[in-house]
mmCIF file of C-alpha atoms in Angstrom:
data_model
loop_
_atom_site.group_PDB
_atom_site.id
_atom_site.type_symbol
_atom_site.label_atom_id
_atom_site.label_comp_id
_atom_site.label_asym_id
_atom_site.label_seq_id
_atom_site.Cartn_x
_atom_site.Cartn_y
_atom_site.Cartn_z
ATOM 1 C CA UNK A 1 38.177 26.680 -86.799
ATOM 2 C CA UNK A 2 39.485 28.990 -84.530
ATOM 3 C CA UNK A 3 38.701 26.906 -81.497
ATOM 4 C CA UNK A 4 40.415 23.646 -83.537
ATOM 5 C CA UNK A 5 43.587 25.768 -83.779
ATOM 6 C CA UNK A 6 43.563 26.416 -80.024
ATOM 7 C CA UNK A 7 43.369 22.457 -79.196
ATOM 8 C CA UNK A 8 45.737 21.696 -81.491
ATOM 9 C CA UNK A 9 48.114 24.218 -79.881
ATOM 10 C CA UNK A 10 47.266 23.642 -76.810
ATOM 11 C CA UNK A 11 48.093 20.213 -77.728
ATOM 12 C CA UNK A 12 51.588 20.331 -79.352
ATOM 13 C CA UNK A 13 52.427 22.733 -76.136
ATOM 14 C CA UNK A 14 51.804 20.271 -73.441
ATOM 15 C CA UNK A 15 53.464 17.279 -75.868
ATOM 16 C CA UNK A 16 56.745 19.940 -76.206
ATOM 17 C CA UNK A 17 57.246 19.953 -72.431
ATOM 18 C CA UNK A 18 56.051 16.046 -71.829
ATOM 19 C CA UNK A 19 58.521 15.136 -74.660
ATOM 20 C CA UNK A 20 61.632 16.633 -72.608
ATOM 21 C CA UNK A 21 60.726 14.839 -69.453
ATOM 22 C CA UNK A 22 59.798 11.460 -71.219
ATOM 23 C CA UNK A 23 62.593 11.841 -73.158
ATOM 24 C CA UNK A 24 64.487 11.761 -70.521
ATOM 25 C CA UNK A 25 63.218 9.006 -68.465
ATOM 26 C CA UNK A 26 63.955 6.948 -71.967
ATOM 27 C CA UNK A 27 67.175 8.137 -72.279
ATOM 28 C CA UNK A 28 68.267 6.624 -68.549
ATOM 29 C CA UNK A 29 66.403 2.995 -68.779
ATOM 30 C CA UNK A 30 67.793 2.912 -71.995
ATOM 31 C CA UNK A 31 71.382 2.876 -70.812
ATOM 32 C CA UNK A 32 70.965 2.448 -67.195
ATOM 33 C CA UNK A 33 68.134 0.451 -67.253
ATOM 34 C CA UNK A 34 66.173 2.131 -64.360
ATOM 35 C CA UNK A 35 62.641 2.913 -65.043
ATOM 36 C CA UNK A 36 62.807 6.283 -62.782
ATOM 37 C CA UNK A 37 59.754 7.478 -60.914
ATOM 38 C CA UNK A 38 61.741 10.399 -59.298
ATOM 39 C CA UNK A 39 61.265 12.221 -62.909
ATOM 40 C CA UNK A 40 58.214 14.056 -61.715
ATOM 41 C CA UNK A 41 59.721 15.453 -58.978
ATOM 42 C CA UNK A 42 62.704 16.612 -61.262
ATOM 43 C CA UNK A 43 59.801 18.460 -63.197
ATOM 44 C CA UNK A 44 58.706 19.825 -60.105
ATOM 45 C CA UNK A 45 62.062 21.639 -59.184
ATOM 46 C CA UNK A 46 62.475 22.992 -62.254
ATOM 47 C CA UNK A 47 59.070 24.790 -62.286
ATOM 48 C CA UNK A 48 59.488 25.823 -58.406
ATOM 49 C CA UNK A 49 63.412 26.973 -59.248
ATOM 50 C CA UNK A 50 62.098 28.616 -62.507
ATOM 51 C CA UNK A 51 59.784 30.822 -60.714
ATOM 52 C CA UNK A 52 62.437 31.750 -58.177
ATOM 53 C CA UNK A 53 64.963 32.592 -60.393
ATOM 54 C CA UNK A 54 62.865 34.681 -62.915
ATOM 55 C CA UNK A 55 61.379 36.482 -60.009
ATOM 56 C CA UNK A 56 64.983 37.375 -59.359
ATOM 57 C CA UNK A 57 65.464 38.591 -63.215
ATOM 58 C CA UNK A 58 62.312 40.569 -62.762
ATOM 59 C CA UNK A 59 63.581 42.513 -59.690
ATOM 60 C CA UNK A 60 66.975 43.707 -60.874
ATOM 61 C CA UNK A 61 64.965 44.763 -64.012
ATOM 62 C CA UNK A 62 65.437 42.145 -66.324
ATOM 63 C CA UNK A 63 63.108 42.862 -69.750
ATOM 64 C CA UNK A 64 60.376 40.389 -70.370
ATOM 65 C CA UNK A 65 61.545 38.963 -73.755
ATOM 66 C CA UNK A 66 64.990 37.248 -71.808
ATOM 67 C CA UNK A 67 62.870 35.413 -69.310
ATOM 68 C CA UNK A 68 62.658 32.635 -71.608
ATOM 69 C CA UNK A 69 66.480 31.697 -70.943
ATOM 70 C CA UNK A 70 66.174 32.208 -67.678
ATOM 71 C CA UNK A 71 63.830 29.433 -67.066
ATOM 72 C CA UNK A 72 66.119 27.262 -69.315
ATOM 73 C CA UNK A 73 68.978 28.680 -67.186
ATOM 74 C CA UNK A 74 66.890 27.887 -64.145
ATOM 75 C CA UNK A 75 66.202 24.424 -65.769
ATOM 76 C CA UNK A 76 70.017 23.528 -66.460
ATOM 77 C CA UNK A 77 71.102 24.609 -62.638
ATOM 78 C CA UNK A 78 67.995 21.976 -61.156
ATOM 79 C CA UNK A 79 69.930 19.666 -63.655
ATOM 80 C CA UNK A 80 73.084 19.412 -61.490
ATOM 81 C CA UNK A 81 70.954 16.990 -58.385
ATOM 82 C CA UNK A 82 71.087 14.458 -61.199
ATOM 83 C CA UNK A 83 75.191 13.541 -59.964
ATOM 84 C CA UNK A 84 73.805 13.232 -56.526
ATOM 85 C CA UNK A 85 70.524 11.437 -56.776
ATOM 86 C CA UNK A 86 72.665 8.697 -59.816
ATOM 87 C CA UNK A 87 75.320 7.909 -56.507
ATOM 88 C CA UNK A 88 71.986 6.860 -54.576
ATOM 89 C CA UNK A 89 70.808 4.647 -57.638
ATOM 90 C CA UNK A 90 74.332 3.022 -58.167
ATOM 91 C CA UNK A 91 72.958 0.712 -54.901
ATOM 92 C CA UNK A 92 70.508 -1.131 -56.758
ATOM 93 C CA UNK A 93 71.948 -0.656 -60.676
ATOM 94 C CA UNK A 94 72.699 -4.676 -60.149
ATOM 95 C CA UNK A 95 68.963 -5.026 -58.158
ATOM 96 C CA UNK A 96 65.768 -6.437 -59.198
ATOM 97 C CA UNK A 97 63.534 -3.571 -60.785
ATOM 98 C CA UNK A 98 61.036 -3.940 -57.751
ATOM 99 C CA UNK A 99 64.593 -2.624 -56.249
ATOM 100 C CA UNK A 100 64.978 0.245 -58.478
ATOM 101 C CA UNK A 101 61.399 0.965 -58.387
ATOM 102 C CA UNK A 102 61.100 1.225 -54.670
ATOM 103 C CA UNK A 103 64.676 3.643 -54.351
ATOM 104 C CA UNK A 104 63.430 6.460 -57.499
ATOM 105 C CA UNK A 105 59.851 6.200 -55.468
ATOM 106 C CA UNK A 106 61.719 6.992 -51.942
ATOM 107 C CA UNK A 107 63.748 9.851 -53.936
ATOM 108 C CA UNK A 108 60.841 10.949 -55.149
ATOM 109 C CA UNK A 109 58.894 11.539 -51.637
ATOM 110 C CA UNK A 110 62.295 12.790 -50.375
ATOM 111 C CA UNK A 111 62.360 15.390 -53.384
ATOM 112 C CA UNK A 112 58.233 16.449 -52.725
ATOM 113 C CA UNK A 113 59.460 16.990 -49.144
ATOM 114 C CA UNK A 114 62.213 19.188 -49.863
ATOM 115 C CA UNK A 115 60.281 21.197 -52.303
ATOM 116 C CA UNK A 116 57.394 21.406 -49.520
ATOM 117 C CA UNK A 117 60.514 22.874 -47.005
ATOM 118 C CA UNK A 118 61.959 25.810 -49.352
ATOM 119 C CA UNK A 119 58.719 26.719 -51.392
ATOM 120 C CA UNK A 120 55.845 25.732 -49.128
ATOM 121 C CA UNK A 121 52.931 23.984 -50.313
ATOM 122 C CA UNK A 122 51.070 26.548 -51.812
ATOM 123 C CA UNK A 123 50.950 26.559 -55.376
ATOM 124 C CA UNK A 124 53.380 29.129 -56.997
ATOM 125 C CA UNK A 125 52.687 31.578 -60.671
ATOM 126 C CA UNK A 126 54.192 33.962 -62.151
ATOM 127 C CA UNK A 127 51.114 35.570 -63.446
ATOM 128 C CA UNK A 128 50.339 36.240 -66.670
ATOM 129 C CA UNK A 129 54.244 36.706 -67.518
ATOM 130 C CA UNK A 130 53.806 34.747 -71.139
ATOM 131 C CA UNK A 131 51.223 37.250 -72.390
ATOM 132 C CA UNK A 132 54.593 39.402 -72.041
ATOM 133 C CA UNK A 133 54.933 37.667 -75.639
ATOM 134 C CA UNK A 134 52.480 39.018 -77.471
ATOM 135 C CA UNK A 135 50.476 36.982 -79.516
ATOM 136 C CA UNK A 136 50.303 36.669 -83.228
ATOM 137 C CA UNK A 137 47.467 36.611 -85.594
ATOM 138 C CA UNK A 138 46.477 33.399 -87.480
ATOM 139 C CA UNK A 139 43.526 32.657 -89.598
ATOM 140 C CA UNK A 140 41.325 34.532 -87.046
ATOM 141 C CA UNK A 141 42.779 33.472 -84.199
ATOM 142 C CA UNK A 142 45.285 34.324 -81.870
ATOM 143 C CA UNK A 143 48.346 32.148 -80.956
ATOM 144 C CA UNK A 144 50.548 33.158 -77.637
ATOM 145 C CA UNK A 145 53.998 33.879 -78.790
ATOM 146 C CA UNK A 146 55.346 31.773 -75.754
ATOM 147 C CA UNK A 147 53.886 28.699 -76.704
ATOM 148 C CA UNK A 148 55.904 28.766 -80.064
ATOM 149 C CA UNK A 149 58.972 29.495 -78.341
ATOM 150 C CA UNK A 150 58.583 26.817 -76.013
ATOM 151 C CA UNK A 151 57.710 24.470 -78.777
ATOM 152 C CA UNK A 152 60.163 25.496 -80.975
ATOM 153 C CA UNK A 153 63.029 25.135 -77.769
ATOM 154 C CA UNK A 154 61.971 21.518 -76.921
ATOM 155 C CA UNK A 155 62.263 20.349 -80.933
ATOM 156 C CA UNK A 156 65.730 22.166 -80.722
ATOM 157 C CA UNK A 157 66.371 20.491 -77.965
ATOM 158 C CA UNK A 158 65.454 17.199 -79.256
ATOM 159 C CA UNK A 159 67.352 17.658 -82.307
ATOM 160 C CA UNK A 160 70.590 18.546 -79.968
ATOM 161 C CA UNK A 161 69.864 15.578 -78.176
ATOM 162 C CA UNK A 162 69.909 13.394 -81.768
ATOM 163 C CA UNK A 163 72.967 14.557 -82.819
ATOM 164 C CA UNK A 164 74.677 14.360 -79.784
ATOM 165 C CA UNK A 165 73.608 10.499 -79.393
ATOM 166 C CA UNK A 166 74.245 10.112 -83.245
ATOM 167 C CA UNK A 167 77.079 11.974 -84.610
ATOM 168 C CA UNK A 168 79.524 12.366 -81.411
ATOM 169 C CA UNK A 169 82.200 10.062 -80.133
ATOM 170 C CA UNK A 170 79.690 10.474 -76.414
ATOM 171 C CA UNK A 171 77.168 9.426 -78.501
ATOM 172 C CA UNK A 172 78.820 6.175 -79.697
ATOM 173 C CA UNK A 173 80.092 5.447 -76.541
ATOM 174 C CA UNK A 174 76.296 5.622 -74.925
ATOM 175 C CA UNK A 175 74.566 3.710 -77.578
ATOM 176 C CA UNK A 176 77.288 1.298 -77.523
ATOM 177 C CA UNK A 177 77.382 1.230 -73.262
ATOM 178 C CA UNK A 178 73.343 0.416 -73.760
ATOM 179 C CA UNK A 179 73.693 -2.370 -75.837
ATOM 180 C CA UNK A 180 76.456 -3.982 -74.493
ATOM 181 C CA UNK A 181 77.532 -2.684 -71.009
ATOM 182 C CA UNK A 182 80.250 -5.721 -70.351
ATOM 183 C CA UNK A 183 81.731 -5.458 -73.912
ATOM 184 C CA UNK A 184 82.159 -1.579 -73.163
ATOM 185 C CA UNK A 185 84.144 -1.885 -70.080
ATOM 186 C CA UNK A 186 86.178 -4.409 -71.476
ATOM 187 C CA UNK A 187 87.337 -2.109 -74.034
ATOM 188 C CA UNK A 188 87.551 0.815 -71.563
ATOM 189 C CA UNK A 189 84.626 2.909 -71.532
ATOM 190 C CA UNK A 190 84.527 4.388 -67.949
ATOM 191 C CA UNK A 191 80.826 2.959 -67.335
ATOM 192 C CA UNK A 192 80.867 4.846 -63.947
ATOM 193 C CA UNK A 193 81.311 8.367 -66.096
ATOM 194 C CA UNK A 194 78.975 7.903 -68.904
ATOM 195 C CA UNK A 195 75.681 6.413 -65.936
ATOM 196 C CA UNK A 196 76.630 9.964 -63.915
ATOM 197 C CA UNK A 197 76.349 11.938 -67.670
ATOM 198 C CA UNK A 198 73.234 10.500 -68.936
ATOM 199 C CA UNK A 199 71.294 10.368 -65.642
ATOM 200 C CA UNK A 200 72.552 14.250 -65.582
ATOM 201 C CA UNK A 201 71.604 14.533 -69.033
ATOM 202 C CA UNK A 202 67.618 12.787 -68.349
ATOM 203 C CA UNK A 203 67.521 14.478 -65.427
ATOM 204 C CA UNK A 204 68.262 17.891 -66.889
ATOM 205 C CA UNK A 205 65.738 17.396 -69.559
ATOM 206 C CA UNK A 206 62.994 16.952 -67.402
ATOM 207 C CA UNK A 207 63.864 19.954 -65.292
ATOM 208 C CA UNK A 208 63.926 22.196 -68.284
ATOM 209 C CA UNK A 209 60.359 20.368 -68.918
ATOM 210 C CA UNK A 210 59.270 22.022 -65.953
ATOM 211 C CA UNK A 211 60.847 25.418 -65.866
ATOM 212 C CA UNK A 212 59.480 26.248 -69.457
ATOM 213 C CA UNK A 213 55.661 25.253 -68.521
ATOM 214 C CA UNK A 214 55.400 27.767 -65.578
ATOM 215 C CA UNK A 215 54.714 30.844 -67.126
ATOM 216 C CA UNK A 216 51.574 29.153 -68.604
ATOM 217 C CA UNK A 217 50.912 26.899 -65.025
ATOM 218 C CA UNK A 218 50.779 26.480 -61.574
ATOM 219 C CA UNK A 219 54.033 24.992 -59.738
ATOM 220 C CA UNK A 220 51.934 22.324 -57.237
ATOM 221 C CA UNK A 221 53.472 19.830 -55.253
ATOM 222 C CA UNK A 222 49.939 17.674 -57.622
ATOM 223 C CA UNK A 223 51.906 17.845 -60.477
ATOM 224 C CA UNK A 224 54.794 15.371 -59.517
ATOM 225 C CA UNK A 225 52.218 12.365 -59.605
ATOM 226 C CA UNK A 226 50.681 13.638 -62.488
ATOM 227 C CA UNK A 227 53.368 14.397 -64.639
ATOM 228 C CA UNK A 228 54.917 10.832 -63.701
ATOM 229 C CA UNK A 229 51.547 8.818 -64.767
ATOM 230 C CA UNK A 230 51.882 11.055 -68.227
ATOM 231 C CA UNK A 231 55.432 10.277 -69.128
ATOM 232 C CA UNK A 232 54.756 6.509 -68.320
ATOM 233 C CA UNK A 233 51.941 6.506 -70.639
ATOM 234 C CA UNK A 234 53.920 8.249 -72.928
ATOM 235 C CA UNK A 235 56.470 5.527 -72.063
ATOM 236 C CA UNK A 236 54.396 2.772 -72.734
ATOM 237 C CA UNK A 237 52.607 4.020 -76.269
ATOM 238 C CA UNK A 238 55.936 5.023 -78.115
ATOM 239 C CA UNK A 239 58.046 1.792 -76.571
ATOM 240 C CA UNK A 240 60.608 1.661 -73.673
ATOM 241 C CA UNK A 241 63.903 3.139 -74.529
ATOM 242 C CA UNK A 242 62.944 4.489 -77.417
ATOM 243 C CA UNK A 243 63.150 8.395 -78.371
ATOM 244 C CA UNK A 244 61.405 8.161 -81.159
ATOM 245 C CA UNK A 245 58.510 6.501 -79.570
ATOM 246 C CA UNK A 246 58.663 9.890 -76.316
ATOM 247 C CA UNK A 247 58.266 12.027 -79.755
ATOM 248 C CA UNK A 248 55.177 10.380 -81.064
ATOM 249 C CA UNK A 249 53.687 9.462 -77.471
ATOM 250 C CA UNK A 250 54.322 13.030 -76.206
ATOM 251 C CA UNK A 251 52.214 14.455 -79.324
ATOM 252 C CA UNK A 252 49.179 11.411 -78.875
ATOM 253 C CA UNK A 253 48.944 12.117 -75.055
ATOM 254 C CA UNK A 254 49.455 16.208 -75.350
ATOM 255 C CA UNK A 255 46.945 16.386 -78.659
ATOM 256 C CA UNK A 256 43.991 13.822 -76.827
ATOM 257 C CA UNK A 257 44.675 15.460 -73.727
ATOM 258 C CA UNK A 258 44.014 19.144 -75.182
ATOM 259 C CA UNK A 259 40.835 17.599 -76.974
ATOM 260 C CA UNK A 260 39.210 15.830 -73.907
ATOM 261 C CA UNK A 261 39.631 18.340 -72.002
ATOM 262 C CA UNK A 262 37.634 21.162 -74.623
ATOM 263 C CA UNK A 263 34.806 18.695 -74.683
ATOM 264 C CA UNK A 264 35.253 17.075 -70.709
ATOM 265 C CA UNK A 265 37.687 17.731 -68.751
ATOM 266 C CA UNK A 266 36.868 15.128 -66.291
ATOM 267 C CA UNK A 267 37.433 12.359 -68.655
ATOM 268 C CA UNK A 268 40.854 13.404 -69.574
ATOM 269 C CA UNK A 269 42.978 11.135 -67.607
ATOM 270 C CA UNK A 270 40.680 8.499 -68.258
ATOM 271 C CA UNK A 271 41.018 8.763 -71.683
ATOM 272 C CA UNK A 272 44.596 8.140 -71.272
ATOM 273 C CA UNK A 273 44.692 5.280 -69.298
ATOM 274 C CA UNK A 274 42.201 3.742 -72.445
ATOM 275 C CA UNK A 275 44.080 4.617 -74.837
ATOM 276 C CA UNK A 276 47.566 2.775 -72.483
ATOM 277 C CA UNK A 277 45.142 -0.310 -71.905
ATOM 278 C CA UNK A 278 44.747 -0.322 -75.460
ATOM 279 C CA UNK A 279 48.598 -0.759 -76.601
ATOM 280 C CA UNK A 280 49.444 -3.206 -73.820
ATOM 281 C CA UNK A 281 46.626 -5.525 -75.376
ATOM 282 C CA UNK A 282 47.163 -5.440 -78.682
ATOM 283 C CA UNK A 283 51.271 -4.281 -78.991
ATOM 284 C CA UNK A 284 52.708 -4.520 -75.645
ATOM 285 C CA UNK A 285 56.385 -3.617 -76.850
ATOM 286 C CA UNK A 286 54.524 -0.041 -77.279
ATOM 287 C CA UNK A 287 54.620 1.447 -80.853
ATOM 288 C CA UNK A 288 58.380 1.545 -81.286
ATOM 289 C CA UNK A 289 59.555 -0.705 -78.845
ATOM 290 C CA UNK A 290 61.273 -3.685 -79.535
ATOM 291 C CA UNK A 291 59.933 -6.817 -78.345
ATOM 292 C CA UNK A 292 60.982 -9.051 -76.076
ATOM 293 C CA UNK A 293 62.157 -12.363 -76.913
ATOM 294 C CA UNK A 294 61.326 -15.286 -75.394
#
């Protein structure tokens, strides 16, 4: 039971943090329509910037329990390369996707490279900093305090994110600029404005993504390919463009994940890539996705 409990944690943890930086990636094809390989290395400055910055609270003597928002802190700062990196991608917003493709894959070398310049390429901790948490007590087992928090940040997060997109006048203005970006210009809608704010906004998300999971991980310059072929299987199981779909891909890759590797940890990529092969054979559209017409 005990070691159930772990998985399943272990689990929900890893889907918390995939969620923000697939959620992400499905809020910018959704409304920009670029499927955007740079997100792993957004991930990647996040955790590297994380570290940095709570070193810093740790040296003027800030106490454990704040460190939290200081990786979210950390998270929100890494946020602000998403103006710079959306002028690059206004070049090919009109291109063929092997266009778009080829650009976030070039921003996403450039990004490893600068990371590998300011942080080296030796992987970076910060010890065992969550344990700074505690732990509480649970049906004879122990749970790590952080992991709660961190799950319990990403769903606020995600519910932020829905009512933002649902009850705001921004939000309007996004869902209607994705299903109609002519229509929207034509009755005003600065198009240029809201492609800078929600490629900020995706690109925020998945920094955050990567600040929270350091206190519990390595920061590697490995993890920017492997976060990237997570989030597109996440991608593909819930449906493109849909945030709904991130949410229940996030938990089927985080919770299969945790189990494969408890029983084999060699076969736990594997078993994700089966389980992707699997929905583009029998519902290509992914689980939520809508399908396209022919």
């Amino acid at each position: 039971m005990t070691a159930f409990i772990d998985i399943i944690l272990s689990g929900v943890f890893h889907a918390a943090v995939l969620f923000l930086l697939a959620g992400g990636l499905q809020l910018v094809f959704g409304v920009q329509k670029i499927v955007n390989l740079a997100c792993g290395a957004f991930y990647a400055l996040g955790a590297y910037f994380g570290i940095t910055l709570v070193s810093l609270a740790i040296k003027f003597g800030m106490p454990a329990y704040g460190l939290i928002l200081v990786l979210i802190v950390a998270g929100l700062l890494m946020g602000l390369v998403g103006p710079i990196i959306e002028r690059l991608l206004r070049l090919v917003y009109d291109r063929e996707e092997g266009f778009q493709l080829l650009l976030t894959f070039a921003i996403m070398l450039l990004l490893e490279d600068l990371i590998r310049m300011i942080w080296g390429a030796t992987p970076m901790t910060l010890g065992n900093l969550s344990m700074a948490y505690g732990q509480l007590n649970f049906a004879s087992t122990s749970i790590p305090t952080y992991k709660l928090l961190v799950i319990g940040a990403s769903i606020i997060l995600a519910l932020g994110l829905g009512w933002i997109l649902q009850k705001t006048n921004f939000g309007r203005i996004v869902r209607a600029t994705a299903e109609n970006r002519r229509m929207s210009e034509a009755m005003g809608v600065n198009v240029v404005w809201i492609n800078v704010a929600i490629f900020t906004l995706g690109t925020t998300l998945g920094t955050i993504g990567g600040a929270l999971v350091v206190p519990t991980a390595a920061a590697s310059l490995e993890v920017i390919s492997e976060v990237v072929v997570e989030a597109f299987a996440v991608v593909v199981i819930g449906g493109l463009g849909s945030m709904r779909g991130a949410l229940v891909g996030a938990l089927i890759v985080g919770v299969m994940r945790a189990f494969a590797v408890s029983i084999y940890a060699e076969i736990d990529l594997l078993l994700i890539y089966l389980i992707v092969i699997g929905i583009l054979i029998f519902k290509p559209a992914g689980l939520f996705g809508k399908a396209v017409e022919s």
